[in-house]
Structures are given as C-alpha cells and as structure tokens.
Coordinates of C-alpha atoms and ligand atoms in Angstrom, one line a residue:
X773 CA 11.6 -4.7 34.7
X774 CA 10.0 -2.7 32.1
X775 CA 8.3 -4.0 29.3
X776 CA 6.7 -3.7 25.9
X777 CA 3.1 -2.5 26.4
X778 CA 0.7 -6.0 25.8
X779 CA 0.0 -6.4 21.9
X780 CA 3.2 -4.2 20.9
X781 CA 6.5 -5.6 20.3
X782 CA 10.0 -5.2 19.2
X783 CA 10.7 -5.9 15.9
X784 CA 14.3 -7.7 16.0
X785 CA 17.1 -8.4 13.6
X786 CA 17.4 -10.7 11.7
X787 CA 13.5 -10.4 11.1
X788 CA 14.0 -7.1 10.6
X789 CA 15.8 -7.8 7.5
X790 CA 12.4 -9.8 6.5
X791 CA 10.2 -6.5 6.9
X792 CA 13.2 -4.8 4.7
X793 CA 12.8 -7.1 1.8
X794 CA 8.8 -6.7 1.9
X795 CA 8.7 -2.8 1.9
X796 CA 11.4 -2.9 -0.9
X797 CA 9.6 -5.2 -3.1
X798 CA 6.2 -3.4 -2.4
X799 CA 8.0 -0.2 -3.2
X800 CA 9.3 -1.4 -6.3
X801 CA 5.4 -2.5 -7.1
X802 CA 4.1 0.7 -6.7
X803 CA 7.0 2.4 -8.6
X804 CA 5.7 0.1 -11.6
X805 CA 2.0 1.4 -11.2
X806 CA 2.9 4.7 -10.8
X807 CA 2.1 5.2 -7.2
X808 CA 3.6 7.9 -5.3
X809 CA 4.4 7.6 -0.8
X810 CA 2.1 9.6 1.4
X811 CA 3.2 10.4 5.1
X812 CA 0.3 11.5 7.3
X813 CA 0.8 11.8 10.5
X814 CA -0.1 9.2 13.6
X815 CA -2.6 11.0 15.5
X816 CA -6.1 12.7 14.2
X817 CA -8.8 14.7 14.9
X818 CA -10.8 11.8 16.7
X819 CA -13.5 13.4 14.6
X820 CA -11.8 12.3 11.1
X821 CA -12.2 8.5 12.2
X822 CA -16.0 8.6 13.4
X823 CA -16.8 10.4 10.3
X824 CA -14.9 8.5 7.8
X825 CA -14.7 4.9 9.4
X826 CA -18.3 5.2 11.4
X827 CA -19.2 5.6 14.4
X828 CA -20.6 1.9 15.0
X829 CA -17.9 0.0 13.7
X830 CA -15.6 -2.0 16.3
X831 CA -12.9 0.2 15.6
X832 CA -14.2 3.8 16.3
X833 CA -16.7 2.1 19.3
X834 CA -14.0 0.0 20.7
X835 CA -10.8 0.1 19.8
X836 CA -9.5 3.0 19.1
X837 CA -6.7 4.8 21.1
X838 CA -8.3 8.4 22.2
X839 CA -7.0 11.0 24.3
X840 CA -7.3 15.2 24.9
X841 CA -5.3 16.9 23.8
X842 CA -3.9 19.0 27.3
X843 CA -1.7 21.6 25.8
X844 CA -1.4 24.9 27.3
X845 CA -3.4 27.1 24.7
X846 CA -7.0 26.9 24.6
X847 CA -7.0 25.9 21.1
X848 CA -5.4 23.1 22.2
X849 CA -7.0 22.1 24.9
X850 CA -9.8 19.2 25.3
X851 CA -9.5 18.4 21.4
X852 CA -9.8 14.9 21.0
X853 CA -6.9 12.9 19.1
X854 CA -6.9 9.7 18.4
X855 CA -4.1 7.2 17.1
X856 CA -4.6 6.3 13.9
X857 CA -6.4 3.0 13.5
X858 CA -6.0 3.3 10.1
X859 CA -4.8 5.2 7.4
X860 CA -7.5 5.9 4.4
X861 CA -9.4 8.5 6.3
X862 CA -6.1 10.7 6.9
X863 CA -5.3 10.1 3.2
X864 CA -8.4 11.2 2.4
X865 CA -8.4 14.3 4.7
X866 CA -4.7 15.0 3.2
X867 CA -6.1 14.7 -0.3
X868 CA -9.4 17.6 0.7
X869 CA -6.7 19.4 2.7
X870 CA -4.1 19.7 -0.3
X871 CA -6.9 20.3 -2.9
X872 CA -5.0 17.2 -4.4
X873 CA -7.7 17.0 -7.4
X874 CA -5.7 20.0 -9.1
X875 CA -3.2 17.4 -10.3
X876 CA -3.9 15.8 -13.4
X877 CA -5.0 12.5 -13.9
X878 CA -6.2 10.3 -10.5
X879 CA -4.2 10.7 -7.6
X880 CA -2.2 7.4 -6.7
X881 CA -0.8 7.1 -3.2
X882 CA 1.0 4.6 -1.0
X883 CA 1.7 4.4 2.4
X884 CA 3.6 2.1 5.2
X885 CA 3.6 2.7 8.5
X886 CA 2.3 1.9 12.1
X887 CA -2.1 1.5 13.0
X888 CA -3.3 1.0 16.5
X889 CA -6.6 -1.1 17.4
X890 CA -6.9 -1.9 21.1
X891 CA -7.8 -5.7 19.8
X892 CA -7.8 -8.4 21.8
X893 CA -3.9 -9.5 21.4
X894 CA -3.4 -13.2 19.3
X895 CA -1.1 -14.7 16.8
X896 CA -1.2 -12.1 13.5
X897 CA -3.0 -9.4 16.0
X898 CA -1.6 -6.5 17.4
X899 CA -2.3 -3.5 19.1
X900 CA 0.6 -1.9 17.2
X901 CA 0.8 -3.2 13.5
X902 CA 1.5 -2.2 10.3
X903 CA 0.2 -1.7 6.9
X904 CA 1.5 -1.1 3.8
X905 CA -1.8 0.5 2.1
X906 CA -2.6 2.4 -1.5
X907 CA -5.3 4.4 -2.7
X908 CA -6.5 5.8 -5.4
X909 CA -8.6 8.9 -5.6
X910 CA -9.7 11.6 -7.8
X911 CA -12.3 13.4 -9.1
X912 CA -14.8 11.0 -11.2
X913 CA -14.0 13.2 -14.6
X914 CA -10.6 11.6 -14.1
X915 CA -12.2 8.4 -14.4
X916 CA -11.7 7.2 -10.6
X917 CA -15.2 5.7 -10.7
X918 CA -14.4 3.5 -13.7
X919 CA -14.1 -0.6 -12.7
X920 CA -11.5 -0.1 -14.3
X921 CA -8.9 1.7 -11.5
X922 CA -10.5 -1.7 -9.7
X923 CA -9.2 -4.5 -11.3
X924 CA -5.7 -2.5 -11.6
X925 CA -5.6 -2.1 -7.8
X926 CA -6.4 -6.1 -7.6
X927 CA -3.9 -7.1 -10.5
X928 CA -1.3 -4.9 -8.5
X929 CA -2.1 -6.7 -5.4
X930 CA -1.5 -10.1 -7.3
X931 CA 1.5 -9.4 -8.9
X932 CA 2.5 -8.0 -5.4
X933 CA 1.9 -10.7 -3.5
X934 CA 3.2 -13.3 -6.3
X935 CA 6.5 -11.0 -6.5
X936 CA 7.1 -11.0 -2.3
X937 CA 6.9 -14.9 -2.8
X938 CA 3.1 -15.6 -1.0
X939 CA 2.4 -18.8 -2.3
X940 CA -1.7 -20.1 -2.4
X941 CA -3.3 -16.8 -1.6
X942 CA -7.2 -16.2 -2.3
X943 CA -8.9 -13.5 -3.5
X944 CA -12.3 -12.9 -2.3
X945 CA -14.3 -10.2 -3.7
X946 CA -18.1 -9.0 -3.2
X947 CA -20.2 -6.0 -4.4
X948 CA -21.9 -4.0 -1.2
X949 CA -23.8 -1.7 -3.2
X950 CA -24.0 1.8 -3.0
X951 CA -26.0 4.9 -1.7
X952 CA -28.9 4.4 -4.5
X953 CA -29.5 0.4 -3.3
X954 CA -28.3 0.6 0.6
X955 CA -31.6 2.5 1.8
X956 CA -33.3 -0.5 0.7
X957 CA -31.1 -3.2 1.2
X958 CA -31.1 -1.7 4.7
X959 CA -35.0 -1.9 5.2
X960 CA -34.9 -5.3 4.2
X961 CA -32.2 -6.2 6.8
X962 CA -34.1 -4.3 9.1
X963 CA -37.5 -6.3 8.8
X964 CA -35.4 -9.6 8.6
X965 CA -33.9 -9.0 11.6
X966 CA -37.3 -8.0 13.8
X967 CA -37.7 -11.3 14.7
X968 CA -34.4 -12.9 15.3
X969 CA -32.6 -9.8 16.6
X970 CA -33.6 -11.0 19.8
X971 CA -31.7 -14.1 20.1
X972 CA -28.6 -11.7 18.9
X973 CA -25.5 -10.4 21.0
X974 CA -25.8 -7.1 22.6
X975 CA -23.9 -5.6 20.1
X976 CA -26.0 -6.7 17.3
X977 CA -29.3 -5.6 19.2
X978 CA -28.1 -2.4 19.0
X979 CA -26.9 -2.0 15.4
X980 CA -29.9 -3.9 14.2
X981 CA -31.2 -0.1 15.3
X982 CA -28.5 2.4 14.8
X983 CA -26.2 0.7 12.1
X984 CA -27.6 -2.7 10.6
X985 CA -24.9 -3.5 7.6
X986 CA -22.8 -3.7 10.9
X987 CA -24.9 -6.6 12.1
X988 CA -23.6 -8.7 9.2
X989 CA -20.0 -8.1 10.2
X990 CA -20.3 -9.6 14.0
X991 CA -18.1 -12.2 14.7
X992 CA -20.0 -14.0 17.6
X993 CA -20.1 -17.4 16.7
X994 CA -23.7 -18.2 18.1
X995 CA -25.3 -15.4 15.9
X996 CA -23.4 -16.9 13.1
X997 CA -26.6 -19.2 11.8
X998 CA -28.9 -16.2 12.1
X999 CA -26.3 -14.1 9.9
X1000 CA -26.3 -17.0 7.4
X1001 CA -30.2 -16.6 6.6
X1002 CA -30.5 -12.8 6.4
X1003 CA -30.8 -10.8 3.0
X1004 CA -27.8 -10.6 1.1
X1005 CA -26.9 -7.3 -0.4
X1006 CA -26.2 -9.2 -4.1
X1007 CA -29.7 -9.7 -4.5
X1008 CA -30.3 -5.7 -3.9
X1009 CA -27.7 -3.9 -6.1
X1010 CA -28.8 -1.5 -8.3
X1011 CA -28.1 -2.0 -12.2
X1012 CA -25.1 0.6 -12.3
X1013 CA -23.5 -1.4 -9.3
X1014 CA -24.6 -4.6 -10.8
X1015 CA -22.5 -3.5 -14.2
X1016 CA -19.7 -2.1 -12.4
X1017 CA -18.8 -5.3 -11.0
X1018 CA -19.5 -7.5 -13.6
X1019 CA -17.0 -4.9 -15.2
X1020 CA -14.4 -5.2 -12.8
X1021 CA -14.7 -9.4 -12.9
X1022 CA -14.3 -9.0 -16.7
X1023 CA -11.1 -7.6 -16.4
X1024 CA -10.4 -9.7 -14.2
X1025 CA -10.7 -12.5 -16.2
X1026 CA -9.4 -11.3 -18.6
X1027 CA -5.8 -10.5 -17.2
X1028 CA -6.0 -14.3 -15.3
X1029 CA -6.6 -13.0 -11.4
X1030 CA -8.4 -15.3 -10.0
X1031 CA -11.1 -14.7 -7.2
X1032 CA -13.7 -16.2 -5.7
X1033 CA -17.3 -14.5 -5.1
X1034 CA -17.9 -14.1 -1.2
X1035 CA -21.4 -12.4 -0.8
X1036 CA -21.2 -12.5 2.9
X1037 CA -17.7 -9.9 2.9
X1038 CA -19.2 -7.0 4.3
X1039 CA -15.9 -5.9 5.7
X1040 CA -15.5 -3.6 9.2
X1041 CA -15.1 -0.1 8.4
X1042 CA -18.8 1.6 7.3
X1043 CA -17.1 3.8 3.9
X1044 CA -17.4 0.6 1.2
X1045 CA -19.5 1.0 -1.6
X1046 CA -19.6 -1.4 -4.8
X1047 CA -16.3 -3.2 -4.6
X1048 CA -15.0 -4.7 -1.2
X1049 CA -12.6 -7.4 -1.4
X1050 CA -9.7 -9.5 1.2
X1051 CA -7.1 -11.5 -0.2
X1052 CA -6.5 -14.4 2.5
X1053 CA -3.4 -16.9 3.1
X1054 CA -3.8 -20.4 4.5
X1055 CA -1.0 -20.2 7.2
X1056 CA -2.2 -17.5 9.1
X1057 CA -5.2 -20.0 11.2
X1058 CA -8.1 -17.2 12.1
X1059 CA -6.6 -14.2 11.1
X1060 CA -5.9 -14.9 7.8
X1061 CA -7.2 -11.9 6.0
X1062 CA -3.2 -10.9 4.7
X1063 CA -4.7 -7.4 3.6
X1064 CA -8.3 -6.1 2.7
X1065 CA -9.9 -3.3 0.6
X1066 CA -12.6 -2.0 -1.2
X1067 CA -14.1 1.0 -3.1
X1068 CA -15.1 4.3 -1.1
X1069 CA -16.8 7.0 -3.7
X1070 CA -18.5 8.9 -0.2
X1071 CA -15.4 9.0 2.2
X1072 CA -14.5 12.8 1.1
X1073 CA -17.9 13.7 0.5
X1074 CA -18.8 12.5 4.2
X1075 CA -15.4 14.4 5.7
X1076 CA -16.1 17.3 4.2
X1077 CA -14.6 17.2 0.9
X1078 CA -15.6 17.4 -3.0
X1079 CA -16.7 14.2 -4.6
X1080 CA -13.9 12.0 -5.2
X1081 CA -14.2 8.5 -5.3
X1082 CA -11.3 6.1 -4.4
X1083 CA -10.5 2.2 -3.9
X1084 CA -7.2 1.2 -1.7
X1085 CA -6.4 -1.8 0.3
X1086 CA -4.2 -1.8 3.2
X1087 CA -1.7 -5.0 3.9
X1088 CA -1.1 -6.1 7.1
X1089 CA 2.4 -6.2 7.1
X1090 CA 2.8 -8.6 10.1
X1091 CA 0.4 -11.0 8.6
X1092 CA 2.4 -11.0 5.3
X1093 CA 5.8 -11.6 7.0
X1094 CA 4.6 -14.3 8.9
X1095 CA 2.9 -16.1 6.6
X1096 CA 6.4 -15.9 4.3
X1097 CA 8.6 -17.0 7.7
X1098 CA 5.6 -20.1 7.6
X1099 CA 6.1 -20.4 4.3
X1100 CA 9.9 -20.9 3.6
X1101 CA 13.5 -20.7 5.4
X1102 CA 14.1 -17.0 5.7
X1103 CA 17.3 -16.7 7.3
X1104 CA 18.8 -16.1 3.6
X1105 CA 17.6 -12.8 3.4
X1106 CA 19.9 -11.5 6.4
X1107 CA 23.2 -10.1 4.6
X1108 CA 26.2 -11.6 6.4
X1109 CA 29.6 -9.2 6.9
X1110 CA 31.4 -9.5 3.9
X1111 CA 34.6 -9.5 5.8
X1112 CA 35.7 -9.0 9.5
X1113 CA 38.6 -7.0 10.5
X1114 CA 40.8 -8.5 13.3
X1115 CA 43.6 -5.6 14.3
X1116 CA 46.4 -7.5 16.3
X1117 CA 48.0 -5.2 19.2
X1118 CA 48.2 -2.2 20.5
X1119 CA 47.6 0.6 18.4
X1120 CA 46.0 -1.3 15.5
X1121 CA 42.4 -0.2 16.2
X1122 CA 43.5 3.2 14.3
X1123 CA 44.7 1.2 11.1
X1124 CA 41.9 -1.4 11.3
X1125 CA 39.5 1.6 11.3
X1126 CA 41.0 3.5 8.3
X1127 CA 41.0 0.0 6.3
X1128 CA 37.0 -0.7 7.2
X1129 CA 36.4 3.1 6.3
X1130 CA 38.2 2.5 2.9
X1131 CA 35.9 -1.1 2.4
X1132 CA 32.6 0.2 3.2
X1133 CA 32.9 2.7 0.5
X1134 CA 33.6 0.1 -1.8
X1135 CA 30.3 -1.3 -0.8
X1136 CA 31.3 -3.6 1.3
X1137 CA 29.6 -5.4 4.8
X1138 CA 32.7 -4.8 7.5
X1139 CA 32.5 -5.7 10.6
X1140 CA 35.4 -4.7 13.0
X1141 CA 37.0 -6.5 16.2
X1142 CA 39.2 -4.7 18.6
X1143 CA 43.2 -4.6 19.0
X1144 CA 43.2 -6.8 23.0
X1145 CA 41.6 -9.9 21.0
X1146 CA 44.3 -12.6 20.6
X1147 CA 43.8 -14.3 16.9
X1148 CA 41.7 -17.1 18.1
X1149 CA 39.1 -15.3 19.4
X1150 CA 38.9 -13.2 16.3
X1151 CA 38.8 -15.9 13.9
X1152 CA 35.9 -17.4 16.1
X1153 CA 33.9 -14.0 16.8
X1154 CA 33.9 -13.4 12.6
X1155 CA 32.9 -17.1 12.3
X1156 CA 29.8 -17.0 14.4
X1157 CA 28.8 -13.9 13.0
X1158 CA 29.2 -15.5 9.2
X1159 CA 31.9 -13.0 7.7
X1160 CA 33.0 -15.0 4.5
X1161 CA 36.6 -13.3 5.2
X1162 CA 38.9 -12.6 8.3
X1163 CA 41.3 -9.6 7.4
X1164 CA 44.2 -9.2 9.6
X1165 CA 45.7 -6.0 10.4
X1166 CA 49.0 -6.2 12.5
X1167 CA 52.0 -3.9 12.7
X1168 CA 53.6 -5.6 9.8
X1169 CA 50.6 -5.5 8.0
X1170 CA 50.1 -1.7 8.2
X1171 CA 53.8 -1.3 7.2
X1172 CA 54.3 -3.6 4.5
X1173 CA 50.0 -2.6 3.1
X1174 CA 49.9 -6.3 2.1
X1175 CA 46.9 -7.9 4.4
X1176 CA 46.0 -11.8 5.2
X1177 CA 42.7 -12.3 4.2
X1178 CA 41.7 -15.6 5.1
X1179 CA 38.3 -17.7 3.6
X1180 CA 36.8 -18.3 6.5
X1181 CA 34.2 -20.8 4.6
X1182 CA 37.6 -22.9 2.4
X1183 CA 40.4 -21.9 5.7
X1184 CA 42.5 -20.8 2.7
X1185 CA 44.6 -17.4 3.7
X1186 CA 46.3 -15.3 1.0
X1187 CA 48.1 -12.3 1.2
X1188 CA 46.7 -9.4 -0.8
X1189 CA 48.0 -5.6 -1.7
X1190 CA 45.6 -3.1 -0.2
X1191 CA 44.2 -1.6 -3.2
X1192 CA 42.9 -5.0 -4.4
X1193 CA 41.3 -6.2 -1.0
X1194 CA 37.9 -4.5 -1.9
X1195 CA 38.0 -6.1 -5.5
X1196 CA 39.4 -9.6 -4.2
X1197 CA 36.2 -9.5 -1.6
X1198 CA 33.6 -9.1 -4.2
X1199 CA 34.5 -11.7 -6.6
X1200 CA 33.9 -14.0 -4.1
X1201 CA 30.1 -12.7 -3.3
Ligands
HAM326 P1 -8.7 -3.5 7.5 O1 -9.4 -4.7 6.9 O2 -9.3 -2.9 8.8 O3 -8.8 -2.3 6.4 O4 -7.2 -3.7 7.7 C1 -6.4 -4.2 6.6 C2 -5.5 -5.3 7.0 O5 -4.7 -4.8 8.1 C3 -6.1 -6.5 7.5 O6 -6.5 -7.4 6.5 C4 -5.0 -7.1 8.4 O7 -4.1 -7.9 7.6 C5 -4.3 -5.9 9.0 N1 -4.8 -5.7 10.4 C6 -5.9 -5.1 10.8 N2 -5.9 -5.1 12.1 C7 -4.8 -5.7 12.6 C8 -4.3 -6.0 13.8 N3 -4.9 -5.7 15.0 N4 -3.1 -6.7 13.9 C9 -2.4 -7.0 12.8 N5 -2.9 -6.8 11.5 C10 -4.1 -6.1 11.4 C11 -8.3 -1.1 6.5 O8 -7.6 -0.7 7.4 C12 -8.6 -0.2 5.4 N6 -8.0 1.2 5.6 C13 -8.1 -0.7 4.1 C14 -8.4 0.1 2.9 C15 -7.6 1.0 2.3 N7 -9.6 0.2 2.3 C16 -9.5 1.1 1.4 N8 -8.3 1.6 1.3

C-alpha cells in the first residue's frame, strides 16, 4: 500500500469545495485593491532562500527541501534547488528579474499556491501547505515606503478575513526596526545575553553568536523566561521607524482595524524591518497564527536587486479553512446536481447523453446514471447524491420529447416539453 508522504495529504471533495470558496473570495479581495496573480515557479536557486529568508532561520537551517540538480549538462549539474518554503523571495527575485519597477505606480501582486517546510507534522502543520500571499513592492519614489501601503495591506487583510466569514480574529502588530537601529539593538541583545546564554538551547547558543534577533524567535519553552527579560527592540527604534509606525497605527485607527501591540513578534524569516505583524484565530490551539507578514525594504537590495521596499503577508490557507470548518457547518458550500438523469433500457445512454449535453450548457449541475439501472435504483443513487430532480429518459420519452422530471425533495413528478426542462430546473434553485 502506497501512501501520502507524512505531513502531505489529499485534499478531498467536498472540502475541496471549501478551499474553492476561499480562493474565490480572496480573489475577489485582491481584484478590489487592485492586486494582480504572480505564478513563480516551485523550486529555486537554494541560494535565493539563504539570501532572502537567512541563513539562521529554522526554515533555511532546518527545514527546507534541498536537492542537486543531476541533469545531464554541466550547467546543470550539482546546482542546488530547493522547494520553495515560501514565496516572497521568488516574488522578489521575479520582480529584479522582470525589471518590474518600469511599471508605473507600486507593483501589487498575489499569489496562491503550495510551500514545503520539513516541520514536525501537527494539527494546522504541514509539510505541504498552502498560502495565499500579496506583496507589494516598488521603488520608494512610488511611495512603497510610505505607512501608508501598510495599513492598506492590514485593512485588506481585515476586510478579507471578515468577507471569508473568520469570526474573532486578532491582529497583532510590532515594529522590529530597521538597518539604522538593528546594529544597536543587536549589541544590546548581545551583552544581555552573555550571561544567560548559557542556560539556553543549543540552538540559541549559537545564534546568540551568528544571528541574535533569531534568539528571540526560539520556541523552547524552558528559555521562554530568559526571552521574557531580554531588550526589546521597541525601546531601540530609531525616530523614522518610531514615526512610521505611529503612522501606520493612525490609520489604523482611523479606518476602525483593530490590533493589539505585541513587542515580543519578532517573526521567523530574518528580511522584516519596521512593520511585522500575525493575525491569529482562537480555534486553531498552538498554531493559531492564520497568516503573518511584515515590511521588507532590504529583500531586493540583499538578492541582488535595486532598492525596492515591500510589505506582504502570506495566509496559510489550511489554517483558514480549518478554522471556518471549526467555526460553522460547511457542508452548504458543496453544490448538489441540479438534476440526475435516469435513461431506462437499452439504447437510452445515447439520448440521456444528448439531453445532459443540452442541460449543462444551460448552466446546469447534471449528473447521469446508466441505461441497465431499473427505476428504483435510479431514484435512490440521485437521492443519496442530493439531485433536487430525477429526469427520466425512456423510449417513449425520446419519441414523444416530453420528460418526467420528478422533485425528488416534494416526490411530486410532472411531465415537461424538452425545451422548458432547463428553464423549469432553475426556477426551482
Ligand atoms: P510565515 O509566517 O512563515 O510567513 O508563513 C505565513 C503563514 O503560513 C503562517 O502564518 C501559517 O498560517 C502558514 N504556515 C507556515 N508554515 C506552515 C505549515 N508548516 N503548515 C501549515 N501552514 C503553515 C511567510 O511565509 C512570509 N513569506 C509571509 C510574508 C509575505 N511576509 C511578507 N510577505
């Protein structure tokens, strides 16, 4: 028996039709904010990741999915590709790649597809998941520095979340400073943690040397306390970072999106600056960050690129579907068969089949059964499947073009001309 790889699944109607109604309504979000889809492709230079995402985070040193490349040419062979583990560095990359800064105005982007972390598999974690992500980039003449593009990211994400039907959702929002305060911030993490460090997990011993912001973001509940009393970046930003997200609050206020101040969100990937930000959901128990985000004015600079600052988020959509499917009765959302065609005898599969054709391009859900069924078993196959009508297709049928189309949810059967079967269907939606 061969099965799905641990901490990937199959996604399987009718939750499929869940995922459906999330990407559509996220869709129709971005179309209102003038976003625009991006498609970049699944695997990367390996390179891209340590560079954009850093080197010490958990995700390039641990969990990422890396293989050589073992094609034939010698261009090809020994580069190192990795899957994606997420998806703002290849934007980013696409953006220096496509000189997108030529196009007027900042450049708005969406995304949804597949990430791979080799996590430790658990309820709302996956090895395989998927995000539905935005970003916004440009060059800072185009104003993509201003706190501005912020709060419109965050009001997006509110109305977004409010419009796919997530009830109680928080926002949490911080400031981690920038490239002017970090040097300092940094030394004073550094000297805080000289003598505590010791008493610290492996992993924090090391980035107390290499990568210390990352110390902050450990999750080992015995270094938790020893987190708690280290310097917190809020008492180090510079005045242009301290403005910028007193700024982006403002606005905040101003359009009613509430948030709460969490100076200890440090978030996991190493390109934040100034605003970093999660909007978590009750229902999800410990993971229960539904998406995250946050400002990134180095990312192109440190891949290469011009100077373009940006902000995105990235969803998780499994997280977002199962806190709806926690939330409220779901099954709804799966669209029955409007009607299901029983042919009765030999020969009637041909006529059942031109009559479904003739339906479905009226619009219509069909769902068709086959000529050796007797009547009962039709009538009982269309029930369980929920088709509100049974449409029988015999010999006589055919002849005569005059149909029974039974109510399967009153068990009241009419007889109905052909050409006003599709209309007759959809007054009863
Ligand atoms: P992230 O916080 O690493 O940020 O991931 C964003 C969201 O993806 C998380 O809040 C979570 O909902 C979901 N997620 C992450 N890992 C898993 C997993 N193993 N299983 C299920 N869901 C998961 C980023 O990825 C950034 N690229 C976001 C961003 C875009 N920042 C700026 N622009």
């Amino acid at each position: 028996m061969i099965r799905a790889i641990r901490g990937t699944r199959d996604l399987l109607p009718p939750e499929t039709a869940l995922w459906n109604f999330v990407e559509a309504a996220c869709r129709d979000v971005f179309r209102d904010y003038n976003f625009q889809e991006i498609r970049t492709p699944i695997f990367e230079a390996t390179e891209l990741f340590a560079r954009g995402v850093g080197e010490e985070t958990d995700i390039v040193s641990k969990e990422m999915y890396t293989f050589e490349d073992r094609g034939r040419a010698e261009s090809d062979r020994g580069t190192s590709l990795t899957l994606r583990p997420e998806n703002t560095a290849g934007v980013v990359r696409a953006y220096i790649e496509h000189k997108m800064w030529e196009r007027p105005g900042v450049t708005k982007l969406f995304y949804i597809g597949p990430q791979f972390r080799r996590e430790r598999p658990q309820k709302g974690r996956y090895r395989q998941f998927y995000q539905i992500g935005a970003e916004v980039i440009g060059p800072t003449t185009a104003g993509s520095e201003s706190p501005a593009r912020d709060a419109e990211v965050l009001e997006m994400l509110a109305t977004l979340l409010d419009r796919v039907g997530i009830q109680n959702w928080t926002l949490e929002l911080n400031s981690v400073g920038c490239a002017n305060d970090r040097p300092i911030f940094l030394q004073a993490l550094r000297e805080a943690l000289k003598p505590v460090v010791g008493q610290m997990c492996y992993d924090c011993q090391r980035r107390a040397e290499t990568n210390p912001l990352r110390v902050l973001d450990c999750k080992h509940p015995e270094d938790q306390p020893i987190i708690e009393k280290l310097p917190r970046i809020a008492d180090y930003l510079d005045e242009g970072c301290k403005t910028h997200f007193a700024d982006v609050r403002a606005i905040l206020d101003a359009v009613g999106v509430p948030y709460v101040i969490n100076d200890r969100l440090v978030r996991g990937l190493d390109y934040y600056t100034r605003t970093a930000f999660e909007f978590t959901h009750g229902a999800l128990g410990a993971q229960n960050a539904i998406l995250g985000g946050g400002r990134y004015d180095g990312l192109s600079e440190a891949i290469g690129g011009p100077k373009a600052p940006g902000i995105g988020f990235a969803i998780g959509e499994d997280r977002l579907v199962l806190s709806l499917q926690q939330q409220q009765e779901t099954d709804a959302m799966v669209k029955k068969p409007d009607a299901y065609i029983a042919p009765m005898g030999a020969g009637m599969n041909k006529e059942a089949a031109r009559l479904a054709r003739e339906l479905r391009h009226h619009d219509l859900t069909i769902e068709l059964g086959d000529e050796t069924f007797r009547l009962k078993k039709s009538l009982e196959t269309a029930g369980k499947l929920g088709a509100r009508f049974a449409i029988i297709v015999g010999e006589n049928e055919a002849a005569s073009e005059q149909f029974a189309l039974k109510d399967l949810t009153k068990g009241e059967q009419v007889t109905v001309p052909r050409n006003q079967l599709a209309a007759r269907i959809q007054s009863a939606r």
